[in-house]
Coordinates of C-alpha atoms in Angstrom, one line a residue:
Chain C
X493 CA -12.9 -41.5 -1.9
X494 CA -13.0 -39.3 1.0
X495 CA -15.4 -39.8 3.8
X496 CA -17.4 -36.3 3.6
X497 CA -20.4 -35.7 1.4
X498 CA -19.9 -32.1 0.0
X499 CA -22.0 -30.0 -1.0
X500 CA -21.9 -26.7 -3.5
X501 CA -24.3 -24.0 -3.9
X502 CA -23.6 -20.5 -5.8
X503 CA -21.4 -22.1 -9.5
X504 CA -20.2 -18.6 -10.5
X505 CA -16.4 -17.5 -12.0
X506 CA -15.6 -18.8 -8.5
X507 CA -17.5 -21.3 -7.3
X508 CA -17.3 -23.5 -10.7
X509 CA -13.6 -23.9 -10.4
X510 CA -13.2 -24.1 -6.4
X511 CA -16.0 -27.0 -6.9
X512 CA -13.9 -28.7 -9.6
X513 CA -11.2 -28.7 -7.3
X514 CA -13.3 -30.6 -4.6
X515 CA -14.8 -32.5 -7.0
X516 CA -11.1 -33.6 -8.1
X517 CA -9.5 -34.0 -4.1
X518 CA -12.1 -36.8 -4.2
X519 CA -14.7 -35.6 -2.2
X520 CA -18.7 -37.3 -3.4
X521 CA -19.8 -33.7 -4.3
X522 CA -23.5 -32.3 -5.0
X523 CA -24.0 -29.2 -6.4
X524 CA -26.6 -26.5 -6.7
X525 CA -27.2 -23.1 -9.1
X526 CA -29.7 -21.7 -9.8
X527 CA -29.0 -21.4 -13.5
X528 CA -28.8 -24.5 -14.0
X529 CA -26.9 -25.1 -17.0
X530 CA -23.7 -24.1 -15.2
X531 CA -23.8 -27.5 -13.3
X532 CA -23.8 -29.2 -16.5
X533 CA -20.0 -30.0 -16.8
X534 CA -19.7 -30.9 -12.9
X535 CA -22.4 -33.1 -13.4
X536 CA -20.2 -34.9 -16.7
X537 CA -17.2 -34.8 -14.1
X538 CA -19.2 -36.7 -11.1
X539 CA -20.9 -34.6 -9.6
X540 CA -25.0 -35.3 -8.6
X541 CA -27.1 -32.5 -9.3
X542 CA -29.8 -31.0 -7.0
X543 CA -33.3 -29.0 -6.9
X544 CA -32.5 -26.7 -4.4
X545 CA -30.2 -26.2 -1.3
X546 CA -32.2 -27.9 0.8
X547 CA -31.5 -31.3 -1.8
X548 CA -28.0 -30.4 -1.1
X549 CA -28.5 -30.2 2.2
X550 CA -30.0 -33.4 2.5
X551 CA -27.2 -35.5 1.3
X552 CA -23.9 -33.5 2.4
X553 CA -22.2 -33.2 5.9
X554 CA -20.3 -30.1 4.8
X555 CA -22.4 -27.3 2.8
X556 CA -20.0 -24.8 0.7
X557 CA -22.0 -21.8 -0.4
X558 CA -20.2 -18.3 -2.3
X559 CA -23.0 -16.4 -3.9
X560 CA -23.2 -12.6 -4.2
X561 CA -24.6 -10.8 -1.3
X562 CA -25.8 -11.0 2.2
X563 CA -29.9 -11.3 0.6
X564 CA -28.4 -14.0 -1.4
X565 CA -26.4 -15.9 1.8
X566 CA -29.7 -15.6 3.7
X567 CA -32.0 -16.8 0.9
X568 CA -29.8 -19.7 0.5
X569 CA -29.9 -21.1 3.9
X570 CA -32.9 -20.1 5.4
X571 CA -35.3 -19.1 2.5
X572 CA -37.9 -21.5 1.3
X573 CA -35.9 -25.4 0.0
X574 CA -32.8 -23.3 1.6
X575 CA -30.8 -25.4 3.5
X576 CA -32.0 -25.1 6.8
X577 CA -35.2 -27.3 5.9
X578 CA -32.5 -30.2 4.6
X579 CA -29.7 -30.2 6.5
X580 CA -28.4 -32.9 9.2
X581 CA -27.3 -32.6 12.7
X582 CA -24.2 -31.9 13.2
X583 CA -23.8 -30.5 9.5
X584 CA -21.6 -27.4 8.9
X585 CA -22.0 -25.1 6.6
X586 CA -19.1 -23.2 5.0
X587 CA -20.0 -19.9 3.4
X588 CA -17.1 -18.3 1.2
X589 CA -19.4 -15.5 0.1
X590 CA -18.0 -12.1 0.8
X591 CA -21.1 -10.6 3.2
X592 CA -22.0 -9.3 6.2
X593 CA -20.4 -10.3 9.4
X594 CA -23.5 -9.6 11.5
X595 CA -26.0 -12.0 9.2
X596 CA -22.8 -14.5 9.4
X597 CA -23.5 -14.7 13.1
X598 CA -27.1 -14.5 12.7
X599 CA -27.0 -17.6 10.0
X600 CA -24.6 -19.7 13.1
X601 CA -27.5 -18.9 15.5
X602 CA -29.8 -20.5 13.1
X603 CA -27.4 -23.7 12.6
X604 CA -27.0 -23.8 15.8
X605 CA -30.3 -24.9 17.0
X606 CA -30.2 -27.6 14.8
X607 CA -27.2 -29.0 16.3
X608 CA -24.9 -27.7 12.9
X609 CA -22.2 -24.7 12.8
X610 CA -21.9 -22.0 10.3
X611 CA -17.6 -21.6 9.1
X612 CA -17.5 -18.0 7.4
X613 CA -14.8 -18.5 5.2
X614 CA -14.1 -15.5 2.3
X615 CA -11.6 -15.3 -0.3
X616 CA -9.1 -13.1 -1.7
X617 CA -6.9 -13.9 -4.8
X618 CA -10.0 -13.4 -7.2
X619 CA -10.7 -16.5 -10.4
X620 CA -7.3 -16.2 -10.7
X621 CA -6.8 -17.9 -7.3
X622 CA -9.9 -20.0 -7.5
X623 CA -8.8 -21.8 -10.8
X624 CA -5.1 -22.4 -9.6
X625 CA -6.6 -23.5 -6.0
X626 CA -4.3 -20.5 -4.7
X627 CA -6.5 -18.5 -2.8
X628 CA -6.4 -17.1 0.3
X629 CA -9.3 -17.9 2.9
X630 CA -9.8 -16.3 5.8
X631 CA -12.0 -18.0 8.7
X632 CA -14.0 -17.2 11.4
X633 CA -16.3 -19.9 13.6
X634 CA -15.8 -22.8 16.3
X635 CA -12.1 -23.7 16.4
X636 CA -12.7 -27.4 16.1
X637 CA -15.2 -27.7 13.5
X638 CA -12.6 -25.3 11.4
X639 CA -10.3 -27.8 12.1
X640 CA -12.7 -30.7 11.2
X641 CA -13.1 -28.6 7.6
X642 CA -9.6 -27.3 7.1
X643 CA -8.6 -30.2 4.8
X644 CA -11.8 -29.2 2.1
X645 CA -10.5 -25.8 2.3
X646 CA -6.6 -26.6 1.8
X647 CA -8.3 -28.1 -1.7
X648 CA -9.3 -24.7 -2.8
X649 CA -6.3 -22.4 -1.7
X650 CA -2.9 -21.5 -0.3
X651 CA -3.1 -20.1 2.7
X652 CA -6.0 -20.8 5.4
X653 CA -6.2 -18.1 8.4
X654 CA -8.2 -18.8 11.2
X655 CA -9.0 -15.8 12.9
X656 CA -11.7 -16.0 15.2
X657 CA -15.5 -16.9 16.2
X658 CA -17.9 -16.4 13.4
X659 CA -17.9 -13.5 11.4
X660 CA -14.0 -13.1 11.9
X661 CA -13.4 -14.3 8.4
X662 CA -15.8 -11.5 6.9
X663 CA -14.3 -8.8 9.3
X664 CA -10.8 -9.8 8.0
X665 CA -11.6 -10.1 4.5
X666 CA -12.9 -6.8 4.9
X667 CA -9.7 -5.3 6.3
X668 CA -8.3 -7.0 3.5
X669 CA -11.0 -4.4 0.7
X670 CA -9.8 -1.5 3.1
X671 CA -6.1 -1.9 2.9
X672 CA -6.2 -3.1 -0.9
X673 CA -8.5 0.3 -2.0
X674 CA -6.4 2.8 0.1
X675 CA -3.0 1.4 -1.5
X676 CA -4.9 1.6 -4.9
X677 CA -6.2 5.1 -4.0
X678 CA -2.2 6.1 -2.9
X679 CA -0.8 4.5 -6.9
X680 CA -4.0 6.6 -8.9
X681 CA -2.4 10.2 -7.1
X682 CA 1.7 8.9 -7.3
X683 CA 0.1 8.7 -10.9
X684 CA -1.9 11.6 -11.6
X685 CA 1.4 13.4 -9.9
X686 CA 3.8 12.1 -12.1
X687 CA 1.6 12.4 -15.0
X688 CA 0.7 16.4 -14.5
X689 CA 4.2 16.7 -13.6
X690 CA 6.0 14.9 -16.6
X691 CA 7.6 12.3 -15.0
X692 CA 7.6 8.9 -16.8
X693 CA 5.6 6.7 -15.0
X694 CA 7.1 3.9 -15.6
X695 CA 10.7 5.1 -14.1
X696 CA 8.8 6.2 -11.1
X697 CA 7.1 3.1 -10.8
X698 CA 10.5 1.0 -10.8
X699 CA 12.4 3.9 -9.0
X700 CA 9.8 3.3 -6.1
X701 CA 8.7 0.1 -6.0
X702 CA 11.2 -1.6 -3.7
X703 CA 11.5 0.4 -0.9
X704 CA 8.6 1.5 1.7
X705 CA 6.7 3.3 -1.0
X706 CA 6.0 -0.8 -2.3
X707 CA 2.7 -2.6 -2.9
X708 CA 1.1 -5.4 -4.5
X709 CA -1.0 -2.6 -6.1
X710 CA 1.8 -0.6 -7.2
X711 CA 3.3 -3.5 -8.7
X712 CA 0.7 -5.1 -10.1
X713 CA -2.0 -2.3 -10.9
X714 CA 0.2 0.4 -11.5
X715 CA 1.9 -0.9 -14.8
X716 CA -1.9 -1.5 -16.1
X717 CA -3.2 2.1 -15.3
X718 CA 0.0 3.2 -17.1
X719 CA -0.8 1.4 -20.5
X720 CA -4.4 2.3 -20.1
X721 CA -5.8 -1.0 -19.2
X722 CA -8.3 -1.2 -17.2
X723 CA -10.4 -4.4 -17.8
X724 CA -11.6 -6.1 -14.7
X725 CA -9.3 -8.4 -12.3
X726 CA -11.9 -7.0 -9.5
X727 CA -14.4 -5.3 -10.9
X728 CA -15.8 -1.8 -9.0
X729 CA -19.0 -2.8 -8.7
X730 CA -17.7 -6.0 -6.5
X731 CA -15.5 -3.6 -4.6
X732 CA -18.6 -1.0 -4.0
X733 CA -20.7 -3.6 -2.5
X734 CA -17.3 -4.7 -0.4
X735 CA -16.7 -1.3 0.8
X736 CA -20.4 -0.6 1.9
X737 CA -19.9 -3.8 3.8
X738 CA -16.6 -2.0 5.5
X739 CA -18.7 1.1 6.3
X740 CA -21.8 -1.3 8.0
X741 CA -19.4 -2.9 10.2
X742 CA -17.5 0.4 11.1
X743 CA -20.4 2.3 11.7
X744 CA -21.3 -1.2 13.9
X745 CA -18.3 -1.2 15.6
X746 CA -17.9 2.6 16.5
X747 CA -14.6 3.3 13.8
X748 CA -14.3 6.3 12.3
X749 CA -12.9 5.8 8.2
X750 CA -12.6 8.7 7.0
X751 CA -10.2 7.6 3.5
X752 CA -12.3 4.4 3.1
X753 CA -15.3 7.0 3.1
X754 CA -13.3 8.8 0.2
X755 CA -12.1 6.3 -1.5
X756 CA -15.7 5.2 -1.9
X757 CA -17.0 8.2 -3.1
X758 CA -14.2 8.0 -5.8
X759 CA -15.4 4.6 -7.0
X760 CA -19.3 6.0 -6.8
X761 CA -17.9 8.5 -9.3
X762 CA -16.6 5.6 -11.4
X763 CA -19.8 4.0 -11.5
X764 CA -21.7 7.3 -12.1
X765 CA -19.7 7.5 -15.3
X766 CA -20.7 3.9 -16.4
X767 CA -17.7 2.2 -15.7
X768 CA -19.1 -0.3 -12.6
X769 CA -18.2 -3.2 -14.7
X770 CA -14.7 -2.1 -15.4
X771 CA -11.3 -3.2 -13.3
X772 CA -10.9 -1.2 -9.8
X773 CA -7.7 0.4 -11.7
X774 CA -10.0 3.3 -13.2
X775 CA -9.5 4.8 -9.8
X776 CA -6.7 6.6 -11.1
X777 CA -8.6 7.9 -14.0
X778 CA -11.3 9.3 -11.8
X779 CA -8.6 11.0 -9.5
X780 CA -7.0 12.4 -13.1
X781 CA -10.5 13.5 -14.1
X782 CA -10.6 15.9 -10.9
X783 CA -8.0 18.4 -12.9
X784 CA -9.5 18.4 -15.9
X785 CA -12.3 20.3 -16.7
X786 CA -9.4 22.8 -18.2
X787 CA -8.6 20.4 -20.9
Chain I
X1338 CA 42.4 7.3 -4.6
X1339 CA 39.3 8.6 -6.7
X1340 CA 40.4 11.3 -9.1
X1341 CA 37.5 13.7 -7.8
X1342 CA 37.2 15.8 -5.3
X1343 CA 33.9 15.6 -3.5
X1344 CA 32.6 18.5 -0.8
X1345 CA 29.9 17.6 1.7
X1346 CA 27.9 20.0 3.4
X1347 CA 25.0 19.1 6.0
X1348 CA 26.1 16.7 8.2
X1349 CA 22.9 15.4 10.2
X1350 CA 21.6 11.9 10.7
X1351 CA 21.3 11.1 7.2
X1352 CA 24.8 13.1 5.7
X1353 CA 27.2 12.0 8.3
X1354 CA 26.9 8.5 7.4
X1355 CA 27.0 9.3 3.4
X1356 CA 29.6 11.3 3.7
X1357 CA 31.7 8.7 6.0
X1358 CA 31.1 6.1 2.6
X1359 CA 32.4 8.8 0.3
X1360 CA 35.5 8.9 2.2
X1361 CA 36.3 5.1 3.1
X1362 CA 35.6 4.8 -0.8
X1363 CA 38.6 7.0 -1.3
X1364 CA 37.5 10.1 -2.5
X1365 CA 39.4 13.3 -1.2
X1366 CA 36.7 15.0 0.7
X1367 CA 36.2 18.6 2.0
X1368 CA 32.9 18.9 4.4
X1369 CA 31.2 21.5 6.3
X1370 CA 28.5 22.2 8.6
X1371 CA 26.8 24.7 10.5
X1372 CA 27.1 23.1 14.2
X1373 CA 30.8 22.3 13.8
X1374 CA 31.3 19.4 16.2
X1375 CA 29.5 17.4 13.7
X1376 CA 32.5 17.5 11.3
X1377 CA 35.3 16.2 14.4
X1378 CA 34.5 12.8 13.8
X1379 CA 34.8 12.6 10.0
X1380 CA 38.1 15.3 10.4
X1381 CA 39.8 12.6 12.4
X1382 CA 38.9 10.1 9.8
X1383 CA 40.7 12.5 6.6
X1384 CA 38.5 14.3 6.0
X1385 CA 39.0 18.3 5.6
X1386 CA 36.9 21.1 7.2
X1387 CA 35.8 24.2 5.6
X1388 CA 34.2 27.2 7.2
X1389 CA 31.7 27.7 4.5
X1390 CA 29.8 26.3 1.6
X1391 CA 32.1 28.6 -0.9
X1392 CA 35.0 27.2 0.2
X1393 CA 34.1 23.5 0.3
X1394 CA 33.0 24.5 -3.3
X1395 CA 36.2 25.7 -4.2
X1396 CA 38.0 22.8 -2.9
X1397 CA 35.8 20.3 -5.2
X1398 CA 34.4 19.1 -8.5
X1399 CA 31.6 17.6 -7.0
X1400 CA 29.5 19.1 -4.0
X1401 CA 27.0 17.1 -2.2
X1402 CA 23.9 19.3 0.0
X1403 CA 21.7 17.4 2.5
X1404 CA 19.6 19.7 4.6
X1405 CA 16.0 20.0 5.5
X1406 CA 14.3 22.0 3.3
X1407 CA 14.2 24.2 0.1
X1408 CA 15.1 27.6 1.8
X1409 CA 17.9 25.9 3.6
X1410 CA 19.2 24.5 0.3
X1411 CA 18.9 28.0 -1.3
X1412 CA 21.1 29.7 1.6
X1413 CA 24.2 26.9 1.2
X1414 CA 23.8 27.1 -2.6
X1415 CA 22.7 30.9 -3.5
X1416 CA 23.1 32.8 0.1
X1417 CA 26.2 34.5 1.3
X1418 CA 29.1 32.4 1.4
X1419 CA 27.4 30.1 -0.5
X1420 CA 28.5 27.3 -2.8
X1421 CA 28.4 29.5 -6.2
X1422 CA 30.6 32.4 -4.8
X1423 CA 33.5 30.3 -4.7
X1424 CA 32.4 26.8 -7.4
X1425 CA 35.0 26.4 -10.2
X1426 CA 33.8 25.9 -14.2
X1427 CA 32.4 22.3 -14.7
X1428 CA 31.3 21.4 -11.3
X1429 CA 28.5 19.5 -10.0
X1430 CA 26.5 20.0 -6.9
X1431 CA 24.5 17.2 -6.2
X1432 CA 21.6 18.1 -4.1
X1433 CA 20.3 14.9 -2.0
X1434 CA 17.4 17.2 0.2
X1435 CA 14.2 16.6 -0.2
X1436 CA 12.8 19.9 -1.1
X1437 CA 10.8 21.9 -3.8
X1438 CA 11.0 20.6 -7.9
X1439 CA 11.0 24.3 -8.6
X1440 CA 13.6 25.5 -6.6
X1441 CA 16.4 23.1 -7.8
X1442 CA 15.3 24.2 -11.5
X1443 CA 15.8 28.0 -10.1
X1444 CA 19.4 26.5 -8.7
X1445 CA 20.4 24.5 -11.5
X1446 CA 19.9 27.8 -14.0
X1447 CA 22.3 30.0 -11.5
X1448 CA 24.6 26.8 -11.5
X1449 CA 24.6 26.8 -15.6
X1450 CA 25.4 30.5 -15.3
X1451 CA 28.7 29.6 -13.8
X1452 CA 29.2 26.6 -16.5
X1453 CA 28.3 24.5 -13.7
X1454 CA 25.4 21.8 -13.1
X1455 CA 22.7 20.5 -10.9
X1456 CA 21.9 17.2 -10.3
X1457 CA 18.4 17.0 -7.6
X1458 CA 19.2 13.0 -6.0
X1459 CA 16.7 13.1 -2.9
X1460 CA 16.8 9.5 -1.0
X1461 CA 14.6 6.8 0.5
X1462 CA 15.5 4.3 2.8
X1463 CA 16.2 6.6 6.0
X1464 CA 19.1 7.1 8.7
X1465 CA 19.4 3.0 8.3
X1466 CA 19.7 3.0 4.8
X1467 CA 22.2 5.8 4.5
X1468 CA 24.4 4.0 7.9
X1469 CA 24.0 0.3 5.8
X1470 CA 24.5 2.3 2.4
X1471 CA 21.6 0.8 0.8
X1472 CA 19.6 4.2 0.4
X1473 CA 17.2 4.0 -3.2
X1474 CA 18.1 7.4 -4.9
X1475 CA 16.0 9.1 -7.1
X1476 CA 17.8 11.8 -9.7
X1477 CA 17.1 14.5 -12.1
X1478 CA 19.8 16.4 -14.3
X1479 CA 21.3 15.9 -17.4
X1480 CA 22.1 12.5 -17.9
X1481 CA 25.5 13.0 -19.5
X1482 CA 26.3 15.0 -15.8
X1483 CA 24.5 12.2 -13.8
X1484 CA 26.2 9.5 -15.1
X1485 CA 29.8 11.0 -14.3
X1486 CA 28.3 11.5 -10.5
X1487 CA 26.7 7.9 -10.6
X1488 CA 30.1 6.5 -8.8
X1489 CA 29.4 8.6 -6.2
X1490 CA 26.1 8.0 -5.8
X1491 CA 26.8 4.3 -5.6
X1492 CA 29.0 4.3 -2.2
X1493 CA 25.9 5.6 -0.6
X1494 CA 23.0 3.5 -2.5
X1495 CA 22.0 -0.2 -3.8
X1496 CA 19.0 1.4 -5.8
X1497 CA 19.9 4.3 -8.1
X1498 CA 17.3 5.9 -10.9
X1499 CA 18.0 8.4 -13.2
X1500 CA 14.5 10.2 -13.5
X1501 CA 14.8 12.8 -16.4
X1502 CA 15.4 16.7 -16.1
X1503 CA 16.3 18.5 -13.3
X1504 CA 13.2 18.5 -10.5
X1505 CA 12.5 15.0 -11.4
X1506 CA 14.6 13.1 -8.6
X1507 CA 12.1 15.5 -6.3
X1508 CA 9.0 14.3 -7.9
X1509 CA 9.5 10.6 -7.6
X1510 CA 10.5 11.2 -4.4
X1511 CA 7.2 12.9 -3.8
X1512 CA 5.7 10.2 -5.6
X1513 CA 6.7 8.1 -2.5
X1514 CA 5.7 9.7 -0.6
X1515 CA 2.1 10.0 -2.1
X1516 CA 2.8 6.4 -2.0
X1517 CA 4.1 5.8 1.3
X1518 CA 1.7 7.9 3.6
X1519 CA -1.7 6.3 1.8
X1520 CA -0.3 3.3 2.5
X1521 CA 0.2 3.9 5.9
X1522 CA -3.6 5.2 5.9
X1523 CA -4.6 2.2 4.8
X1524 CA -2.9 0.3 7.4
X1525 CA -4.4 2.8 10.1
X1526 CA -8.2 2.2 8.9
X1527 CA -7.7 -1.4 8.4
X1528 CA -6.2 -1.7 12.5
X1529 CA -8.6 0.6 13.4
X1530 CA -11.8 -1.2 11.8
X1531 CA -9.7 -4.9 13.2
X1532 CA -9.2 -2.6 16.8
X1533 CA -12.8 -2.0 16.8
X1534 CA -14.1 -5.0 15.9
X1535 CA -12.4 -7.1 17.9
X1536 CA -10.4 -9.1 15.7
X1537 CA -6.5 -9.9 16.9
X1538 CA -4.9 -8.0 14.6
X1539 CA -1.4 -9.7 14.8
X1540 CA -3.9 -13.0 12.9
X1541 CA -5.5 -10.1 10.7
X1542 CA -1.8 -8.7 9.6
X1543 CA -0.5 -12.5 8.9
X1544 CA -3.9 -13.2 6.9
X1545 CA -3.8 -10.2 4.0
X1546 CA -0.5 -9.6 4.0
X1547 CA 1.2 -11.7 1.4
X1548 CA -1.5 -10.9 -1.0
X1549 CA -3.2 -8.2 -3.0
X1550 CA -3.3 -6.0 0.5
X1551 CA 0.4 -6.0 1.0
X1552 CA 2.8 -3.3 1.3
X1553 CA 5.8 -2.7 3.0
X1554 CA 4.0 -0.4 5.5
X1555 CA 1.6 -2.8 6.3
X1556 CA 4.5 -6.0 6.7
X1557 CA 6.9 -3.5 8.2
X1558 CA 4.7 -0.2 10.6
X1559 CA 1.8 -2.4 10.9
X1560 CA 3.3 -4.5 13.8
X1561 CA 4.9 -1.9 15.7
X1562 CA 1.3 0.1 15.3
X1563 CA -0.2 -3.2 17.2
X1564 CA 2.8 -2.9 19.7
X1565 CA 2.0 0.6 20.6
X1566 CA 5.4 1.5 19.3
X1567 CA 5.4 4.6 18.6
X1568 CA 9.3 5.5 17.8
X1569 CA 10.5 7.4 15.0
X1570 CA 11.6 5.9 11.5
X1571 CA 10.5 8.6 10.1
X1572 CA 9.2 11.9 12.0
X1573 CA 5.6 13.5 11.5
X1574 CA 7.2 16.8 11.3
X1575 CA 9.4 15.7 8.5
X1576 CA 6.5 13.7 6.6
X1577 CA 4.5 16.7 6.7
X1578 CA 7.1 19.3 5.0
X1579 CA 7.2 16.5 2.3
X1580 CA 3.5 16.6 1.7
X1581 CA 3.6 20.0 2.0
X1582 CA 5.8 20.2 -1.0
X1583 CA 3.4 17.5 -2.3
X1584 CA 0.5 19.7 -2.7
X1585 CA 2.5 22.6 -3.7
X1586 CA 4.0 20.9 -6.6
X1587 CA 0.4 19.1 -7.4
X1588 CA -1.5 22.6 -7.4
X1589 CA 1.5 23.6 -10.1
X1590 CA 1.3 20.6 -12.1
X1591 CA -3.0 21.1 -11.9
X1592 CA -3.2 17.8 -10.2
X1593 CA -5.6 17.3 -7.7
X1594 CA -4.6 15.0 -4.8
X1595 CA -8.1 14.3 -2.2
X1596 CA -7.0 11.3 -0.6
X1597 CA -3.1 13.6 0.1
X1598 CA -4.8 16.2 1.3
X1599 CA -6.8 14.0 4.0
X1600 CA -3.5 12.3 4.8
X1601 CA -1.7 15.4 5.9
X1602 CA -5.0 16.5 7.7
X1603 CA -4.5 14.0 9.6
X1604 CA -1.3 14.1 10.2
X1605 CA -1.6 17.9 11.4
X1606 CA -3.7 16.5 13.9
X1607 CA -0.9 14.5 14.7
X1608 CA 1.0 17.8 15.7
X1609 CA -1.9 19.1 17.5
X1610 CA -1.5 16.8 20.0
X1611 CA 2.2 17.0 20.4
X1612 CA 3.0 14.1 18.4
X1613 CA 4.9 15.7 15.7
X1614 CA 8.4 14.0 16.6
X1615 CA 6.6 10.6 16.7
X1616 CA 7.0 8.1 13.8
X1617 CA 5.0 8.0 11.1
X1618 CA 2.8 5.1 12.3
X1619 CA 1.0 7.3 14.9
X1620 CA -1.1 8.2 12.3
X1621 CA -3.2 4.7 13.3
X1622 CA -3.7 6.3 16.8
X1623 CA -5.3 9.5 15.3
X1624 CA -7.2 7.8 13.1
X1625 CA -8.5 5.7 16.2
X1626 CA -9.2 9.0 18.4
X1627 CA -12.0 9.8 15.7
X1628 CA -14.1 7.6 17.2
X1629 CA -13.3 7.6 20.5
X1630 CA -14.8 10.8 22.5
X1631 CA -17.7 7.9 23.7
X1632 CA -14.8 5.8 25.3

């Protein structure tokens, strides 16, 4: 049994299984969602089940939360039963929700006056990556009280970045959407090129592939766009939300984007179509929807 | 000694080296090139020197062309002198530029003409690539025709994909390049929004980068962009004619390229400034001048 009381708030396609995976490292865990039939097979597995954050507060030194959205994050911690009316001095609360760096450090400054820190901690490598405890985590707070929590967060991925104060997670998380949206922007026109033009896009794919023209989305994504597949690893709603988050904390931080702008728009068109819920690969059949009115 | 005779015209940065493979692999080999001193050392090495494209054509069974752009192609193959007024029946000219689809199609029907063929093999992999023969090459042409080259094309390359017809080597080159210069724009927003934000970039880089964000631009430009080096793997100027031929052969193929067009946008703001000999990766600087008249 490990010495930490854990808690976990927010049991959704990534939270069950990154909970599991505490639940299984040996950690006591208590958990909280608000549906709360979702607890139900943690609870067969160990785990106590709460009321509401604050309950979760109460008992656990280390407070994970991933939930949706910024609202959400702030709801969570310093709504009414959030955490902030449970928690314990020198608590820390880890939240691996992809949101706002600004409320991140608004949320620490909170925590703080009650003698606890705030980690922000987001993901990348999707349920994929949460059920094989292979994600990647990127985190931004105190040094030492990152340190103090690395070992909960080597039980839910690969590789842990540390890479700054508090909000530094979020901020590289979303340089993480921005580079990840552009390289899937650059594989929908190589596509739409080679399809207009009659290549097979499969040759080009492989012909390309290895050399500086290479990406995890080219590899990955581009064979699915090819055989028409676009059901959702990330969906574009998920990345919409992400990349209004990108433009907040540009226009925050005086940069100018202007092909994370675009690439935006593009994925506003997807939704606009009805096709939110579908993988962030229909990109490319957007972009080959641009040339074809005269079809 | 190979049993065909191979001719080599343009003997720059990239064709110097290629054509010093062709000959160490022991192929008899006839060059030519405009500034003549380029030809002394590979003369001194065996190799013989012509005084024009016609006659290294009528030395040869296969002619290799690597110069810088369509019209310059066009004036070595079709102009006076040129490679058809003296090619014999059943030749090949292998044309490794990186120019227009439709003018090798125009070149390969004047080769055919003279019972001759074309084969379009444009390369990736740069000046290091073709010095360490490990170039990927991209070529269109009959396939009967390209596989009797493909010996050839091996001393120069490690990666070598036969794309379809003639003009198709040029498209998945300019499928690349699509590929390559979004990347790259990806890699500038992302330092840009890290830059501006103030996260250490050098911790952002090592955080995304072996996951869904990677790319070889990003692992290999992204450091030297937080370096502030500047140098040339690949030239602006030389980018630029690619995506010019881009969005030439995209309007012809009624594909319609946004996120291309913004790329080379900014890239001609690139030139505007003086930067056009730079590398590539000063893109991220122009991309960080947007938002930086308040500084």
């Amino acid at each position: 049994m490990q010495d930490l009381h854990v808690g976990f708030i927010g049991l959704g396609i990534m939270g069950r299984p990154m909970a599991g995976h505490i639940l299984r490292a040996g950690y006591p865990l208590t958990v909280y969602n608000r549906t709360r039939s979702k607890t139900e097979e943690l609870a067969s597995q160990g785990a106590q089940v709460a009321e509401s954050p604050a309950e979760v507060a109460a008992e656990s030194e280390v407070i994970i939360t991933i939930v949706s959205d910024s609202p959400d994050v702030e709801e969570v911690v310093a709504g009414p039963k959030g955490i902030l009316e449970g928690i314990k001095p020198h608590s820390v609360v880890i939240d691996m929700s992809t949101i706002s760096p600004e409320v991140e450090r608004n949320l620490d400054e909170k925590l703080r006056a009650k003698d606890c820190n705030l980690i922000d901690a987001p993901v990348s490598g999707g349920d994929v990556g949460a059920q094989k405890a292979t994600l990647a985590i990127m985190a931004g707070g105190d040094q030492k009280v990152f340190e103090r929590v690395r070992p909960i967060l080597e039980v839910m991925g690969k590789s842990i970045t540390y890479c700054g104060e508090v909000g530094c997670g979020q901020l590289t998380k979303l340089c993480n959407q921005i580079l990840v949206s552009l390289n899937l922007l650059g594989v929908g026109e190589a596509l739409t090129f080679a399809r207009k033009n009659g290549l097979d896009p499969h040759v080009m794919i492989e012909a390309v592939k290895g050399g500086a023209a290479g990406s995890w989305q080219l590899s990955n994504l581009g064979p699915k766009i090819v055989e028409r597949d676009f059901a959702p690893g990330f969906m574009v709603d998920l990345m919409q939300k992400d990349l209004r988050l990108v433009l907040e904390a540009a226009a925050a931080g005086k940069a100018s984007l202007p092909a994370t702008s675009l690439v935006r728009q593009l994925f506003c068109s997807a939704q606009a179509h009805g096709e939110g819920r579908q993988g962030t690969q229909i990109l490319a059949k957007i972009i080959e929807s641009l040339a074809s009115l005269d079809q």
